[in-house]
Amino acid sequence: MSKYSIDEFINQTKQDERENEYFELETPRILEVNLLDQVWAKAGSMISYVGNIKFEREKVLEHGVGKMFKKAFTGEGSSLMKATGRGQLYLADQGKKITIFDLQNEAITVNGNDLLAFEPGIDWDIHLMKKVAGMLSGGLFNVTLNGTGKVAITSHYEPLTLLVEPGKPVITDPNATVAWSGHLKPEFRTDISYRTLLGRGSGESFQMEFSGEGFVIVQPFEEISSSGTQS
């Protein structure tokens, strides 16, 4: 058989039916969810499914008035959908690389644009960083997820994890910051002297500073928020 035949292409790229974890990386950029009940996923991330699965957009009061008023999931690119049923669900987001975390009574905070999917048993809350709403297009919001279960996040290209140690803070570009330890609380630094070299035309350059002990995940790409202008 030719290595370029259609049959060989199918053999090399077909789904692996032997794997049956709740979340599986079908490829580095496609997440397979072996759905038995329901899952929360980024709206618009479904690329295919097999089985009996129903999709619903997040309702205004789905998660309570408190989360609604945080205005986090207002943009098309950062709203949630609920998939319910049984079958294999395939998710992707603009060809970004996918990373799965199996939380064991742990917490992780994820940039809102980089959250792909999570199990319904995971507790989560939204945080809008109002201090930078005027600096970044659309501001910057993140989601803190905690508990036990799987979470899938995305990054442009290969992510890098930086360790935060006491007395050794880690400074990152907000647009390149993907996720961090759930207990870390970033502060924002503004350095006017670098404004001609850094930033996205905001008139100021600013960075996120992580202090304490934990980790920060960054990507080699500056991602602009898709959630629209926040106030």
Coordinates of C-alpha atoms in Angstrom, one line a residue:
M1 CA 0.0 0.0 0.0
S2 CA 1.3 3.4 -0.9
K3 CA 2.1 5.6 2.1
Y4 CA 0.1 8.4 0.3
S5 CA -3.0 6.3 -0.3
I6 CA -6.4 7.3 1.1
D7 CA -6.5 4.1 3.2
E8 CA -3.1 4.9 4.7
F9 CA -4.3 8.5 5.4
I10 CA -7.3 7.1 7.2
N11 CA -5.2 4.7 9.2
Q12 CA -2.9 7.5 10.3
T13 CA -5.6 10.0 11.2
K14 CA -8.7 8.1 12.4
Q15 CA -10.0 8.4 15.9
D16 CA -8.5 5.9 18.5
E17 CA -11.5 4.0 19.8
R18 CA -9.4 2.2 22.4
E19 CA -9.2 5.3 24.6
N20 CA -12.1 5.9 26.9
E21 CA -11.1 8.5 29.4
Y22 CA -13.6 11.3 29.9
F23 CA -11.2 13.8 28.3
E24 CA -8.7 12.5 25.7
L25 CA -6.3 14.2 23.3
E26 CA -7.4 12.8 20.0
T27 CA -4.6 14.9 18.5
P28 CA -2.6 17.7 20.2
R29 CA -5.3 20.2 18.9
I30 CA -8.5 18.1 19.1
L31 CA -10.1 17.2 22.4
E32 CA -12.3 14.1 22.5
V33 CA -14.9 14.1 25.3
N34 CA -16.4 10.6 26.0
L35 CA -19.7 12.1 27.1
L36 CA -21.9 10.2 29.5
D37 CA -23.9 13.0 31.0
Q38 CA -22.9 16.6 30.3
V39 CA -19.9 18.9 29.9
W40 CA -19.3 22.7 29.7
A41 CA -17.3 23.8 26.7
K42 CA -16.4 27.1 25.0
A43 CA -19.2 28.1 22.6
G44 CA -18.4 27.4 19.0
S45 CA -15.7 24.8 19.9
M46 CA -17.6 21.7 18.6
I47 CA -16.2 20.4 15.4
S48 CA -17.9 17.0 15.3
Y49 CA -19.7 14.4 17.4
V50 CA -21.0 10.9 17.3
G51 CA -24.0 9.8 19.3
N52 CA -27.0 11.6 20.8
I53 CA -25.8 14.9 22.1
K54 CA -27.8 18.1 22.6
F55 CA -26.2 21.6 22.7
E56 CA -27.5 24.6 24.6
R57 CA -26.0 28.0 25.0
E58 CA -25.4 29.2 28.5
K59 CA -28.6 30.8 29.8
V60 CA -28.4 34.3 31.4
L61 CA -29.2 33.0 34.9
E62 CA -27.7 29.5 34.4
H63 CA -25.1 30.1 37.0
G64 CA -26.8 32.6 39.2
V65 CA -27.1 36.3 39.3
G66 CA -23.7 36.8 40.8
K67 CA -21.8 35.4 37.8
M68 CA -24.2 37.1 35.4
F69 CA -23.3 40.6 36.7
K70 CA -19.6 40.0 36.3
K71 CA -20.1 40.4 32.6
A72 CA -17.4 37.9 31.8
F73 CA -19.0 35.7 29.2
T74 CA -20.4 38.4 27.0
G75 CA -18.4 37.9 23.8
E76 CA -19.0 35.3 21.2
G77 CA -15.5 33.9 21.6
S78 CA -15.7 33.5 25.4
S79 CA -19.3 32.3 26.1
L80 CA -20.1 28.8 27.3
M81 CA -22.2 26.0 25.9
K82 CA -23.5 22.9 27.6
A83 CA -23.4 19.6 25.8
T84 CA -25.7 16.9 27.2
G85 CA -26.1 13.2 26.2
R86 CA -24.0 10.2 25.3
G87 CA -21.4 9.9 22.7
Q88 CA -18.0 11.2 21.5
L89 CA -17.7 14.9 21.3
Y90 CA -14.8 16.6 19.5
L91 CA -13.7 20.1 20.5
A92 CA -11.1 22.5 19.1
D93 CA -10.3 26.2 19.2
Q94 CA -8.6 27.8 16.2
G95 CA -6.0 25.1 16.0
K96 CA -4.6 25.9 19.4
K97 CA -2.7 23.3 21.4
I98 CA -4.8 21.6 24.1
T99 CA -3.6 20.7 27.6
I100 CA -5.7 18.6 30.0
F101 CA -5.5 18.9 33.8
D102 CA -6.9 16.2 36.1
L103 CA -7.5 18.3 39.2
Q104 CA -7.4 16.5 42.5
N105 CA -9.0 18.9 45.0
E106 CA -6.8 21.6 43.4
A107 CA -7.4 25.0 41.8
I108 CA -6.2 26.6 38.6
T109 CA -7.0 30.1 37.2
V110 CA -7.3 30.3 33.4
N111 CA -7.5 33.3 31.0
G112 CA -11.1 33.4 29.8
N113 CA -10.1 33.0 26.2
D114 CA -8.1 29.9 26.9
L115 CA -10.7 27.8 28.7
L116 CA -11.9 25.0 26.4
A117 CA -13.9 22.6 28.6
F118 CA -14.5 21.3 32.1
E119 CA -16.5 18.6 33.9
P120 CA -19.7 19.8 35.4
G121 CA -18.6 18.8 38.9
I122 CA -15.8 21.4 38.9
D123 CA -16.6 24.6 40.9
W124 CA -15.7 27.8 39.1
D125 CA -15.9 31.6 39.4
I126 CA -15.3 34.5 37.2
H127 CA -12.9 37.4 37.9
L128 CA -12.9 40.6 35.8
M129 CA -9.7 42.6 36.1
K130 CA -11.2 46.0 36.0
K131 CA -7.9 47.7 36.5
V132 CA -6.8 46.8 33.0
A133 CA -10.1 47.2 31.3
G134 CA -9.0 50.5 29.7
M135 CA -5.6 49.1 28.8
L136 CA -6.5 45.9 27.0
S137 CA -9.1 45.7 24.3
G138 CA -12.0 44.2 26.2
G139 CA -10.3 44.1 29.5
L140 CA -9.0 40.9 31.0
F141 CA -11.1 38.2 32.7
N142 CA -10.2 34.9 34.1
V143 CA -11.9 31.8 35.5
T144 CA -10.8 30.0 38.6
L145 CA -11.7 26.3 38.6
N146 CA -11.3 24.1 41.6
G147 CA -12.3 20.7 42.9
T148 CA -11.8 17.2 41.4
G149 CA -12.2 16.5 37.7
K150 CA -10.8 17.3 34.3
V151 CA -10.2 20.8 32.8
A152 CA -9.0 21.4 29.2
I153 CA -7.2 24.7 28.3
T154 CA -5.7 25.9 25.1
S155 CA -2.5 27.8 24.1
H156 CA -1.0 29.1 20.9
Y157 CA 1.9 26.7 20.2
E158 CA 3.9 25.1 23.0
P159 CA 3.2 26.5 26.5
L160 CA 6.0 27.3 29.0
T161 CA 5.5 26.9 32.8
L162 CA 7.4 29.3 35.0
L163 CA 7.8 28.5 38.7
V164 CA 7.0 31.3 41.2
E165 CA 9.1 31.2 44.3
P166 CA 9.1 33.3 47.4
G167 CA 11.2 36.4 46.8
K168 CA 11.4 35.6 43.0
P169 CA 8.3 37.1 41.4
V170 CA 7.5 36.2 37.8
I171 CA 6.5 39.0 35.4
T172 CA 4.4 38.2 32.3
D173 CA 2.7 39.9 29.4
P174 CA -1.1 39.7 30.1
N175 CA -1.8 38.8 26.5
A176 CA 0.6 35.9 26.6
T177 CA -0.5 34.6 30.0
V178 CA -2.6 31.4 29.8
A179 CA -3.1 30.1 33.4
W180 CA -1.7 30.1 36.9
S181 CA -2.0 28.5 40.3
G182 CA -5.5 29.1 41.6
H183 CA -4.3 30.7 44.8
L184 CA -1.9 33.3 43.2
K185 CA -3.2 36.9 42.9
P186 CA -1.4 38.8 40.2
E187 CA -0.6 42.5 40.5
F188 CA -0.3 44.8 37.6
R189 CA 2.8 46.9 36.9
T190 CA 2.9 49.8 34.6
D191 CA 6.2 51.0 33.2
I192 CA 5.8 54.2 31.1
S193 CA 9.5 54.2 30.1
Y194 CA 8.9 51.1 27.9
R195 CA 5.7 52.3 26.3
T196 CA 7.3 52.8 22.9
L197 CA 8.6 49.2 22.9
L198 CA 5.8 47.2 24.5
G199 CA 2.0 47.1 24.5
R200 CA -0.6 47.1 21.9
G201 CA -1.0 50.8 21.2
S202 CA -2.7 51.5 24.5
G203 CA -0.3 54.3 25.3
E204 CA 1.1 52.3 28.3
S205 CA 3.0 49.1 28.8
F206 CA 2.0 46.9 31.7
Q207 CA 2.8 43.5 33.0
M208 CA 1.4 41.0 35.4
E209 CA 3.5 40.2 38.5
F210 CA 3.0 36.9 40.3
S211 CA 4.5 36.7 43.8
G212 CA 4.5 33.8 46.4
E213 CA 4.7 30.2 45.5
G214 CA 3.1 28.4 42.5
F215 CA 3.3 28.4 38.7
V216 CA 2.4 30.5 35.7
I217 CA 1.8 29.2 32.2
V218 CA 2.6 31.4 29.2
Q219 CA 2.5 31.0 25.5
P220 CA 4.7 32.4 22.7
F221 CA 1.9 34.5 21.3
E222 CA 0.1 37.7 22.3
E223 CA -3.6 36.9 22.2
I224 CA -6.0 39.9 22.1
S225 CA -9.3 39.5 24.1
S226 CA -12.3 38.6 21.9
S227 CA -14.9 39.6 24.5
G228 CA -15.4 43.2 23.3
T229 CA -15.1 46.4 25.3
Q230 CA -15.7 46.0 29.0
S231 CA -16.2 48.7 31.6

